[in-house]
GROMACS .gro file of N, CA and C in nm:
model
  492
    1UNK      N    1   0.085  -0.117   0.000
    1UNK     CA    2   0.000   0.000   0.000
    1UNK      C    3   0.090   0.124   0.000
    2UNK      N    4   0.046   0.224  -0.073
    2UNK     CA    5   0.116   0.352  -0.073
    2UNK      C    6   0.028   0.454  -0.003
    3UNK      N    7   0.091   0.539   0.076
    3UNK     CA    8   0.014   0.634   0.154
    3UNK      C    9   0.099   0.756   0.183
    4UNK      N   10   0.033   0.858   0.236
    4UNK     CA   11   0.099   0.981   0.276
    4UNK      C   12   0.086   0.993   0.427
    5UNK      N   13   0.193   1.034   0.492
    5UNK     CA   14   0.193   1.048   0.637
    5UNK      C   15   0.127   1.181   0.674
    6UNK      N   16   0.019   1.173   0.751
    6UNK     CA   17  -0.051   1.294   0.798
    6UNK      C   18   0.009   1.337   0.932
    7UNK      N   19   0.016   1.245   1.025
    7UNK     CA   20   0.084   1.267   1.152
    7UNK      C   21   0.129   1.131   1.204
    8UNK      N   22   0.182   1.125   1.324
    8UNK     CA   23   0.241   0.999   1.371
    8UNK      C   24   0.142   0.885   1.392
    9UNK      N   25   0.011   0.915   1.389
    9UNK     CA   26  -0.087   0.808   1.405
    9UNK      C   27  -0.184   0.797   1.289
   10UNK      N   28  -0.166   0.879   1.184
   10UNK     CA   29  -0.263   0.881   1.074
   10UNK      C   30  -0.192   0.881   0.940
   11UNK      N   31  -0.241   0.796   0.849
   11UNK     CA   32  -0.193   0.798   0.711
   11UNK      C   33  -0.312   0.813   0.618
   12UNK      N   34  -0.284   0.861   0.497
   12UNK     CA   35  -0.387   0.876   0.395
   12UNK      C   36  -0.345   0.793   0.275
   13UNK      N   37  -0.431   0.703   0.230
   13UNK     CA   38  -0.397   0.617   0.117
   13UNK      C   39  -0.380   0.701  -0.009
   14UNK      N   40  -0.298   0.649  -0.100
   14UNK     CA   41  -0.276   0.715  -0.228
   14UNK      C   42  -0.407   0.716  -0.307
   15UNK      N   43  -0.425   0.815  -0.395
   15UNK     CA   44  -0.555   0.835  -0.459
   15UNK      C   45  -0.594   0.735  -0.568
   16UNK      N   46  -0.500   0.668  -0.634
   16UNK     CA   47  -0.535   0.577  -0.743
   16UNK      C   48  -0.543   0.434  -0.696
   17UNK      N   49  -0.643   0.364  -0.740
   17UNK     CA   50  -0.659   0.223  -0.705
   17UNK      C   51  -0.659   0.140  -0.832
   18UNK      N   52  -0.595   0.025  -0.825
   18UNK     CA   53  -0.597  -0.071  -0.934
   18UNK      C   54  -0.662  -0.197  -0.877
   19UNK      N   55  -0.770  -0.241  -0.941
   19UNK     CA   56  -0.842  -0.359  -0.893
   19UNK      C   57  -0.803  -0.480  -0.976
   20UNK      N   58  -0.752  -0.581  -0.911
   20UNK     CA   59  -0.717  -0.707  -0.977
   20UNK      C   60  -0.796  -0.816  -0.904
   21UNK      N   61  -0.905  -0.860  -0.964
   21UNK     CA   62  -0.992  -0.956  -0.897
   21UNK      C   63  -1.047  -0.895  -0.769
   22UNK      N   64  -1.030  -0.966  -0.659
   22UNK     CA   65  -1.080  -0.916  -0.530
   22UNK      C   66  -0.978  -0.830  -0.458
   23UNK      N   67  -0.857  -0.815  -0.517
   23UNK     CA   68  -0.751  -0.739  -0.451
   23UNK      C   69  -0.746  -0.598  -0.506
   24UNK      N   70  -0.731  -0.501  -0.418
   24UNK     CA   71  -0.718  -0.361  -0.458
   24UNK      C   72  -0.578  -0.314  -0.427
   25UNK      N   73  -0.509  -0.260  -0.526
   25UNK     CA   74  -0.377  -0.204  -0.508
   25UNK      C   75  -0.390  -0.053  -0.515
   26UNK      N   76  -0.339   0.016  -0.414
   26UNK     CA   77  -0.346   0.162  -0.411
   26UNK      C   78  -0.209   0.214  -0.453
   27UNK      N   79  -0.206   0.292  -0.561
   27UNK     CA   80  -0.079   0.338  -0.616
   27UNK      C   81  -0.083   0.489  -0.639
   28UNK      N   82   0.024   0.557  -0.606
   28UNK     CA   83   0.032   0.699  -0.642
   28UNK      C   84   0.075   0.710  -0.788
   29UNK      N   85   0.055   0.826  -0.845
   29UNK     CA   86   0.110   0.849  -0.978
   29UNK      C   87   0.261   0.862  -0.963
   30UNK      N   88   0.334   0.849  -1.074
   30UNK     CA   89   0.480   0.860  -1.070
   30UNK      C   90   0.521   0.998  -1.020
   31UNK      N   91   0.445   1.102  -1.061
   31UNK     CA   92   0.476   1.238  -1.018
   31UNK      C   93   0.461   1.255  -0.867
   32UNK      N   94   0.353   1.196  -0.813
   32UNK     CA   95   0.331   1.206  -0.668
   32UNK      C   96   0.441   1.134  -0.592
   33UNK      N   97   0.479   1.017  -0.641
   33UNK     CA   98   0.583   0.941  -0.573
   33UNK      C   99   0.717   1.014  -0.583
   34UNK      N  100   0.746   1.067  -0.704
   34UNK     CA  101   0.873   1.137  -0.724
   34UNK      C  102   0.879   1.264  -0.640
   35UNK      N  103   0.764   1.326  -0.616
   35UNK     CA  104   0.762   1.449  -0.537
   35UNK      C  105   0.775   1.419  -0.388
   36UNK      N  106   0.776   1.294  -0.352
   36UNK     CA  107   0.794   1.258  -0.211
   36UNK      C  108   0.668   1.269  -0.131
   37UNK      N  109   0.552   1.276  -0.198
   37UNK     CA  110   0.428   1.290  -0.125
   37UNK      C  111   0.374   1.159  -0.072
   38UNK      N  112   0.403   1.049  -0.142
   38UNK     CA  113   0.349   0.919  -0.104
   38UNK      C  114   0.460   0.817  -0.090
   39UNK      N  115   0.444   0.731   0.006
   39UNK     CA  116   0.548   0.633   0.036
   39UNK      C  117   0.485   0.496   0.055
   40UNK      N  118   0.566   0.395   0.039
   40UNK     CA  119   0.520   0.259   0.063
   40UNK      C  120   0.507   0.240   0.215
   41UNK      N  121   0.401   0.173   0.254
   41UNK     CA  122   0.379   0.148   0.397
   41UNK      C  123   0.430   0.008   0.432
   42UNK      N  124   0.517   0.003   0.531
   42UNK     CA  125   0.567  -0.124   0.581
   42UNK      C  126   0.482  -0.158   0.703
   43UNK      N  127   0.388  -0.250   0.683
   43UNK     CA  128   0.292  -0.280   0.789
   43UNK      C  129   0.349  -0.380   0.889
   44UNK      N  130   0.321  -0.357   1.016
   44UNK     CA  131   0.363  -0.446   1.124
   44UNK      C  132   0.245  -0.537   1.160
   45UNK      N  133   0.276  -0.653   1.214
   45UNK     CA  134   0.171  -0.745   1.254
   45UNK      C  135   0.102  -0.692   1.380
   46UNK      N  136  -0.030  -0.692   1.376
   46UNK     CA  137  -0.108  -0.642   1.490
   46UNK      C  138  -0.093  -0.739   1.608
   47UNK      N  139  -0.060  -0.688   1.727
   47UNK     CA  140  -0.044  -0.776   1.844
   47UNK      C  141  -0.179  -0.824   1.897
   48UNK      N  142  -0.172  -0.923   1.981
   48UNK     CA  143  -0.292  -0.979   2.044
   48UNK      C  144  -0.351  -0.877   2.143
   49UNK      N  145  -0.483  -0.872   2.153
   49UNK     CA  146  -0.546  -0.781   2.251
   49UNK      C  147  -0.508  -0.820   2.394
   50UNK      N  148  -0.501  -0.720   2.480
   50UNK     CA  149  -0.475  -0.741   2.622
   50UNK      C  150  -0.585  -0.671   2.701
   51UNK      N  151  -0.627  -0.736   2.809
   51UNK     CA  152  -0.729  -0.675   2.894
   51UNK      C  153  -0.675  -0.546   2.953
   52UNK      N  154  -0.758  -0.444   2.955
   52UNK     CA  155  -0.728  -0.311   3.010
   52UNK      C  156  -0.643  -0.225   2.915
   53UNK      N  157  -0.617  -0.270   2.792
   53UNK     CA  158  -0.535  -0.194   2.699
   53UNK      C  159  -0.603  -0.180   2.563
   54UNK      N  160  -0.583  -0.066   2.499
   54UNK     CA  161  -0.620  -0.046   2.359
   54UNK      C  162  -0.494  -0.062   2.276
   55UNK      N  163  -0.510  -0.108   2.152
   55UNK     CA  164  -0.396  -0.121   2.062
   55UNK      C  165  -0.401  -0.003   1.965
   56UNK      N  166  -0.291   0.073   1.959
   56UNK     CA  167  -0.287   0.194   1.877
   56UNK      C  168  -0.175   0.181   1.774
   57UNK      N  169  -0.208   0.210   1.648
   57UNK     CA  170  -0.107   0.208   1.542
   57UNK      C  171  -0.033   0.342   1.540
   58UNK      N  172   0.099   0.335   1.525
   58UNK     CA  173   0.179   0.455   1.509
   58UNK      C  174   0.259   0.441   1.380
   59UNK      N  175   0.292   0.554   1.319
   59UNK     CA  176   0.363   0.554   1.192
   59UNK      C  177   0.482   0.647   1.201
   60UNK      N  178   0.588   0.609   1.130
   60UNK     CA  179   0.710   0.688   1.129
   60UNK      C  180   0.767   0.683   0.987
   61UNK      N  181   0.817   0.796   0.941
   61UNK     CA  182   0.880   0.803   0.810
   61UNK      C  183   1.026   0.765   0.825
   62UNK      N  184   1.071   0.660   0.752
   62UNK     CA  185   1.209   0.613   0.763
   62UNK      C  186   1.275   0.618   0.625
   63UNK      N  187   1.407   0.643   0.625
   63UNK     CA  188   1.483   0.649   0.500
   63UNK      C  189   1.506   0.510   0.444
   64UNK      N  190   1.510   0.505   0.311
   64UNK     CA  191   1.541   0.380   0.243
   64UNK      C  192   1.651   0.404   0.141
   65UNK      N  193   1.658   0.319   0.039
   65UNK     CA  194   1.762   0.335  -0.062
   65UNK      C  195   1.718   0.435  -0.168
   66UNK      N  196   1.809   0.467  -0.260
   66UNK     CA  197   1.775   0.556  -0.371
   66UNK      C  198   1.714   0.476  -0.483
   67UNK      N  199   1.628   0.540  -0.557
   67UNK     CA  200   1.567   0.476  -0.672
   67UNK      C  201   1.539   0.580  -0.778
   68UNK      N  202   1.490   0.535  -0.893
   68UNK     CA  203   1.455   0.630  -0.997
   68UNK      C  204   1.325   0.586  -1.063
   69UNK      N  205   1.252   0.685  -1.112
   69UNK     CA  206   1.126   0.661  -1.179
   69UNK      C  207   1.128   0.734  -1.311
   70UNK      N  208   1.083   0.665  -1.413
   70UNK     CA  209   1.083   0.721  -1.547
   70UNK      C  210   0.940   0.754  -1.587
   71UNK      N  211   0.922   0.874  -1.637
   71UNK     CA  212   0.791   0.916  -1.688
   71UNK      C  213   0.807   0.936  -1.838
   72UNK      N  214   0.733   0.858  -1.916
   72UNK     CA  215   0.738   0.869  -2.061
   72UNK      C  216   0.624   0.958  -2.107
   73UNK      N  217   0.659   1.054  -2.197
   73UNK     CA  218   0.558   1.144  -2.251
   73UNK      C  219   0.569   1.142  -2.403
   74UNK      N  220   0.455   1.134  -2.468
   74UNK     CA  221   0.451   1.138  -2.614
   74UNK      C  222   0.383   1.266  -2.656
   75UNK      N  223   0.451   1.345  -2.743
   75UNK     CA  224   0.392   1.471  -2.786
   75UNK      C  225   0.300   1.447  -2.906
   76UNK      N  226   0.244   1.556  -2.958
   76UNK     CA  227   0.149   1.546  -3.070
   76UNK      C  228   0.213   1.490  -3.196
   77UNK      N  229   0.343   1.508  -3.213
   77UNK     CA  230   0.411   1.459  -3.332
   77UNK      C  231   0.452   1.312  -3.317
   78UNK      N  232   0.427   1.252  -3.204
   78UNK     CA  233   0.460   1.113  -3.184
   78UNK      C  234   0.596   1.088  -3.123
   79UNK      N  235   0.667   1.195  -3.088
   79UNK     CA  236   0.799   1.178  -3.027
   79UNK      C  237   0.780   1.149  -2.878
   80UNK      N  238   0.854   1.050  -2.832
   80UNK     CA  239   0.848   1.011  -2.691
   80UNK      C  240   0.970   1.062  -2.618
   81UNK      N  241   0.946   1.126  -2.508
   81UNK     CA  242   1.056   1.171  -2.423
   81UNK      C  243   1.042   1.102  -2.287
   82UNK      N  244   1.156   1.084  -2.225
   82UNK     CA  245   1.157   1.021  -2.094
   82UNK      C  246   1.219   1.115  -1.993
   83UNK      N  247   1.146   1.138  -1.885
   83UNK     CA  248   1.200   1.215  -1.774
   83UNK      C  249   1.231   1.117  -1.662
   84UNK      N  250   1.355   1.116  -1.618
   84UNK     CA  251   1.396   1.025  -1.512
   84UNK      C  252   1.411   1.105  -1.384
   85UNK      N  253   1.343   1.061  -1.283
   85UNK     CA  254   1.349   1.126  -1.152
   85UNK      C  255   1.426   1.034  -1.058
   86UNK      N  256   1.527   1.088  -0.996
   86UNK     CA  257   1.599   1.013  -0.893
   86UNK      C  258   1.541   1.057  -0.760
   87UNK      N  259   1.499   0.960  -0.683
   87UNK     CA  260   1.438   0.992  -0.553
   87UNK      C  261   1.499   0.904  -0.446
   88UNK      N  262   1.501   0.957  -0.327
   88UNK     CA  263   1.540   0.875  -0.213
   88UNK      C  264   1.412   0.809  -0.165
   89UNK      N  265   1.410   0.679  -0.174
   89UNK     CA  266   1.289   0.605  -0.138
   89UNK      C  267   1.276   0.606   0.015
   90UNK      N  268   1.160   0.645   0.059
   90UNK     CA  269   1.130   0.644   0.202
   90UNK      C  270   1.012   0.551   0.223
   91UNK      N  271   0.999   0.505   0.343
   91UNK     CA  272   0.888   0.418   0.379
   91UNK      C  273   0.818   0.474   0.501
   92UNK      N  274   0.691   0.447   0.509
   92UNK     CA  275   0.617   0.474   0.631
   92UNK      C  276   0.616   0.343   0.707
   93UNK      N  277   0.677   0.343   0.823
   93UNK     CA  278   0.688   0.221   0.902
   93UNK      C  279   0.581   0.223   1.011
   94UNK      N  280   0.500   0.119   1.011
   94UNK     CA  281   0.393   0.107   1.108
   94UNK      C  282   0.441   0.028   1.229
   95UNK      N  283   0.398   0.068   1.346
   95UNK     CA  284   0.422  -0.011   1.467
   95UNK      C  285   0.297  -0.003   1.553
   96UNK      N  286   0.286  -0.093   1.645
   96UNK     CA  287   0.169  -0.098   1.734
   96UNK      C  288   0.215  -0.081   1.877
   97UNK      N  289   0.134  -0.015   1.955
   97UNK     CA  290   0.166  -0.004   2.098
   97UNK      C  291   0.040  -0.020   2.181
   98UNK      N  292   0.060  -0.066   2.302
   98UNK     CA  293  -0.051  -0.081   2.396
   98UNK      C  294  -0.066   0.049   2.474
   99UNK      N  295  -0.190   0.098   2.482
   99UNK     CA  296  -0.220   0.217   2.561
   99UNK      C  297  -0.322   0.175   2.666
  100UNK      N  298  -0.285   0.195   2.792
  100UNK     CA  299  -0.373   0.152   2.901
  100UNK      C  300  -0.501   0.234   2.902
  101UNK      N  301  -0.612   0.165   2.916
  101UNK     CA  302  -0.742   0.231   2.923
  101UNK      C  303  -0.755   0.308   3.053
  102UNK      N  304  -0.851   0.400   3.055
  102UNK     CA  305  -0.878   0.475   3.177
  102UNK      C  306  -0.931   0.379   3.284
  103UNK      N  307  -0.888   0.401   3.407
  103UNK     CA  308  -0.929   0.311   3.516
  103UNK      C  309  -1.080   0.318   3.534
  104UNK      N  310  -1.145   0.202   3.535
  104UNK     CA  311  -1.290   0.202   3.552
  104UNK      C  312  -1.329   0.244   3.694
  105UNK      N  313  -1.449   0.299   3.705
  105UNK     CA  314  -1.503   0.341   3.834
  105UNK      C  315  -1.562   0.219   3.905
  106UNK      N  316  -1.534   0.206   4.031
  106UNK     CA  317  -1.580   0.093   4.112
  106UNK      C  318  -1.732   0.078   4.104
  107UNK      N  319  -1.804   0.185   4.129
  107UNK     CA  320  -1.951   0.182   4.127
  107UNK      C  321  -2.006   0.145   3.990
  108UNK      N  322  -1.945   0.198   3.884
  108UNK     CA  323  -1.991   0.168   3.748
  108UNK      C  324  -1.967   0.021   3.714
  109UNK      N  325  -1.857  -0.035   3.762
  109UNK     CA  326  -1.832  -0.178   3.739
  109UNK      C  327  -1.939  -0.263   3.806
  110UNK      N  328  -1.973  -0.229   3.929
  110UNK     CA  329  -2.074  -0.306   4.002
  110UNK      C  330  -2.207  -0.302   3.925
  111UNK      N  331  -2.248  -0.183   3.884
  111UNK     CA  332  -2.374  -0.169   3.811
  111UNK      C  333  -2.368  -0.247   3.679
  112UNK      N  334  -2.255  -0.242   3.610
  112UNK     CA  335  -2.238  -0.316   3.484
  112UNK      C  336  -2.260  -0.466   3.507
  113UNK      N  337  -2.200  -0.520   3.612
  113UNK     CA  338  -2.213  -0.663   3.641
  113UNK      C  339  -2.356  -0.698   3.681
  114UNK      N  340  -2.420  -0.612   3.759
  114UNK     CA  341  -2.559  -0.636   3.799
  114UNK      C  342  -2.649  -0.635   3.676
  115UNK      N  343  -2.626  -0.540   3.583
  115UNK     CA  344  -2.709  -0.527   3.463
  115UNK      C  345  -2.695  -0.646   3.368
  116UNK      N  346  -2.588  -0.723   3.382
  116UNK     CA  347  -2.575  -0.843   3.300
  116UNK      C  348  -2.681  -0.947   3.335
  117UNK      N  349  -2.737  -0.938   3.457
  117UNK     CA  350  -2.838  -1.034   3.503
  117UNK      C  351  -2.973  -0.967   3.530
  118UNK      N  352  -2.970  -0.850   3.593
  118UNK     CA  353  -3.094  -0.783   3.634
  118UNK      C  354  -3.108  -0.649   3.563
  119UNK      N  355  -3.226  -0.624   3.507
  119UNK     CA  356  -3.256  -0.491   3.455
  119UNK      C  357  -3.293  -0.402   3.573
  120UNK      N  358  -3.302  -0.272   3.549
  120UNK     CA  359  -3.341  -0.181   3.657
  120UNK      C  360  -3.484  -0.212   3.702
  121UNK      N  361  -3.571  -0.250   3.609
  121UNK     CA  362  -3.709  -0.285   3.646
  121UNK      C  363  -3.713  -0.411   3.731
  122UNK      N  364  -3.627  -0.509   3.697
  122UNK     CA  365  -3.621  -0.631   3.780
  122UNK      C  366  -3.577  -0.597   3.922
  123UNK      N  367  -3.476  -0.513   3.933
  123UNK     CA  368  -3.426  -0.474   4.066
  123UNK      C  369  -3.534  -0.405   4.148
  124UNK      N  370  -3.602  -0.310   4.085
  124UNK     CA  371  -3.706  -0.237   4.158
  124UNK      C  372  -3.818  -0.330   4.203
  125UNK      N  373  -3.856  -0.424   4.119
  125UNK     CA  374  -3.962  -0.518   4.155
  125UNK      C  375  -3.919  -0.606   4.273
  126UNK      N  376  -3.796  -0.654   4.270
  126UNK     CA  377  -3.746  -0.738   4.380
  126UNK      C  378  -3.743  -0.658   4.510
  127UNK      N  379  -3.697  -0.535   4.503
  127UNK     CA  380  -3.687  -0.453   4.624
  127UNK      C  381  -3.825  -0.411   4.676
  128UNK      N  382  -3.918  -0.391   4.583
  128UNK     CA  383  -4.052  -0.347   4.623
  128UNK      C  384  -4.131  -0.460   4.688
  129UNK      N  385  -4.107  -0.584   4.644
  129UNK     CA  386  -4.189  -0.696   4.688
  129UNK      C  387  -4.119  -0.788   4.789
  130UNK      N  388  -4.007  -0.750   4.842
  130UNK     CA  389  -3.926  -0.840   4.923
  130UNK      C  390  -3.998  -0.894   5.046
  131UNK      N  391  -4.094  -0.821   5.099
  131UNK     CA  392  -4.159  -0.867   5.223
  131UNK      C  393  -4.302  -0.919   5.199
  132UNK      N  394  -4.337  -0.949   5.071
  132UNK     CA  395  -4.473  -0.997   5.042
  132UNK      C  396  -4.493  -1.145   5.075
  133UNK      N  397  -4.387  -1.225   5.060
  133UNK     CA  398  -4.401  -1.369   5.085
  133UNK      C  399  -4.262  -1.428   5.110
  134UNK      N  400  -4.261  -1.553   5.156
  134UNK     CA  401  -4.134  -1.622   5.179
  134UNK      C  402  -4.060  -1.642   5.046
  135UNK      N  403  -4.135  -1.667   4.940
  135UNK     CA  404  -4.074  -1.685   4.807
  135UNK      C  405  -4.007  -1.556   4.761
  136UNK      N  406  -4.073  -1.441   4.780
  136UNK     CA  407  -4.016  -1.312   4.741
  136UNK      C  408  -3.897  -1.275   4.829
  137UNK      N  409  -3.904  -1.313   4.957
  137UNK     CA  410  -3.791  -1.287   5.048
  137UNK      C  411  -3.669  -1.367   5.004
  138UNK      N  412  -3.690  -1.494   4.960
  138UNK     CA  413  -3.581  -1.577   4.910
  138UNK      C  414  -3.522  -1.516   4.781
  139UNK      N  415  -3.609  -1.468   4.693
  139UNK     CA  416  -3.564  -1.403   4.569
  139UNK      C  417  -3.480  -1.279   4.602
  140UNK      N  418  -3.523  -1.202   4.702
  140UNK     CA  419  -3.448  -1.084   4.743
  140UNK      C  420  -3.311  -1.123   4.800
  141UNK      N  421  -3.305  -1.228   4.881
  141UNK     CA  422  -3.178  -1.273   4.938
  141UNK      C  423  -3.081  -1.320   4.829
  142UNK      N  424  -3.132  -1.388   4.726
  142UNK     CA  425  -3.048  -1.431   4.613
  142UNK      C  426  -2.995  -1.309   4.536
  143UNK      N  427  -3.083  -1.213   4.517
  143UNK     CA  428  -3.044  -1.088   4.449
  143UNK      C  429  -2.935  -1.016   4.530
  144UNK      N  430  -2.956  -1.007   4.661
  144UNK     CA  431  -2.861  -0.939   4.749
  144UNK      C  432  -2.725  -1.010   4.748
  145UNK      N  433  -2.726  -1.144   4.751
  145UNK     CA  434  -2.601  -1.221   4.747
  145UNK      C  435  -2.530  -1.197   4.614
  146UNK      N  436  -2.606  -1.191   4.504
  146UNK     CA  437  -2.547  -1.165   4.373
  146UNK      C  438  -2.481  -1.026   4.370
  147UNK      N  439  -2.547  -0.927   4.428
  147UNK     CA  440  -2.489  -0.791   4.433
  147UNK      C  441  -2.358  -0.791   4.512
  148UNK      N  442  -2.351  -0.867   4.619
  148UNK     CA  443  -2.228  -0.877   4.696
  148UNK      C  444  -2.117  -0.942   4.613
  149UNK      N  445  -2.153  -1.045   4.533
  149UNK     CA  446  -2.056  -1.108   4.442
  149UNK      C  447  -2.004  -1.007   4.339
  150UNK      N  448  -2.092  -0.921   4.293
  150UNK     CA  449  -2.052  -0.818   4.195
  150UNK      C  450  -1.951  -0.721   4.257
  151UNK      N  451  -1.968  -0.688   4.383
  151UNK     CA  452  -1.873  -0.601   4.452
  151UNK      C  453  -1.736  -0.667   4.461
  152UNK      N  454  -1.734  -0.795   4.496
  152UNK     CA  455  -1.608  -0.869   4.505
  152UNK      C  456  -1.540  -0.875   4.369
  153UNK      N  457  -1.619  -0.902   4.266
  153UNK     CA  458  -1.564  -0.909   4.129
  153UNK      C  459  -1.507  -0.774   4.087
  154UNK      N  460  -1.577  -0.665   4.119
  154UNK     CA  461  -1.529  -0.531   4.083
  154UNK      C  462  -1.397  -0.499   4.154
  155UNK      N  463  -1.386  -0.534   4.281
  155UNK     CA  464  -1.261  -0.511   4.355
  155UNK      C  465  -1.147  -0.591   4.293
  156UNK      N  466  -1.175  -0.717   4.257
  156UNK     CA  467  -1.072  -0.801   4.195
  156UNK      C  468  -1.028  -0.745   4.060
  157UNK      N  469  -1.123  -0.697   3.983
  157UNK     CA  470  -1.090  -0.639   3.852
  157UNK      C  471  -1.006  -0.512   3.867
  158UNK      N  472  -1.038  -0.430   3.965
  158UNK     CA  473  -0.960  -0.308   3.987
  158UNK      C  474  -0.818  -0.341   4.035
  159UNK      N  475  -0.805  -0.445   4.114
  159UNK     CA  476  -0.670  -0.488   4.158
  159UNK      C  477  -0.592  -0.540   4.037
  160UNK      N  478  -0.658  -0.613   3.949
  160UNK     CA  479  -0.594  -0.663   3.827
  160UNK      C  480  -0.553  -0.547   3.737
  161UNK      N  481  -0.638  -0.444   3.729
  161UNK     CA  482  -0.605  -0.325   3.650
  161UNK      C  483  -0.479  -0.259   3.703
  162UNK      N  484  -0.470  -0.245   3.836
  162UNK     CA  485  -0.353  -0.180   3.898
  162UNK      C  486  -0.224  -0.258   3.873
  163UNK      N  487  -0.236  -0.390   3.865
  163UNK     CA  488  -0.118  -0.476   3.841
  163UNK      C  489  -0.075  -0.476   3.694
  164UNK      N  490  -0.169  -0.446   3.604
  164UNK     CA  491  -0.140  -0.452   3.459
  164UNK      C  492  -0.047  -0.340   3.416
   0.00000   0.00000   0.00000
């Protein structure tokens, strides 16, 4: 792929595409490449995801060897001229880095875990009816025990975050 470096985390693909079957090749014109506007991208293998981290691509412009590009032009009389451009070939080198996510809030984690099982309407119904019967009291006790488990899980996750 050929692209232009916008900043250290963003590239812009070259404007021309060549489609060969299901594969698309993005190529700059010879003039764009010779002008140093577009470079070949050396892609790095994306690392495996890690809990508590986002994976961010970074790009850097690196020097390569010298090369030349020939542009052939034919005038109205049929004469062909060749312009040879010598360019220092550069590459955009991609790398990946892990960026730690923002530390989650303890209370928000607890609510997230509770919502995986109970909706807000379910919670309100359980709390409203807890003293109507022995069956409802048992349902309330199960709900309460689950909420306590969510607190333990949230504390463990925050400790794991701090260790990461």
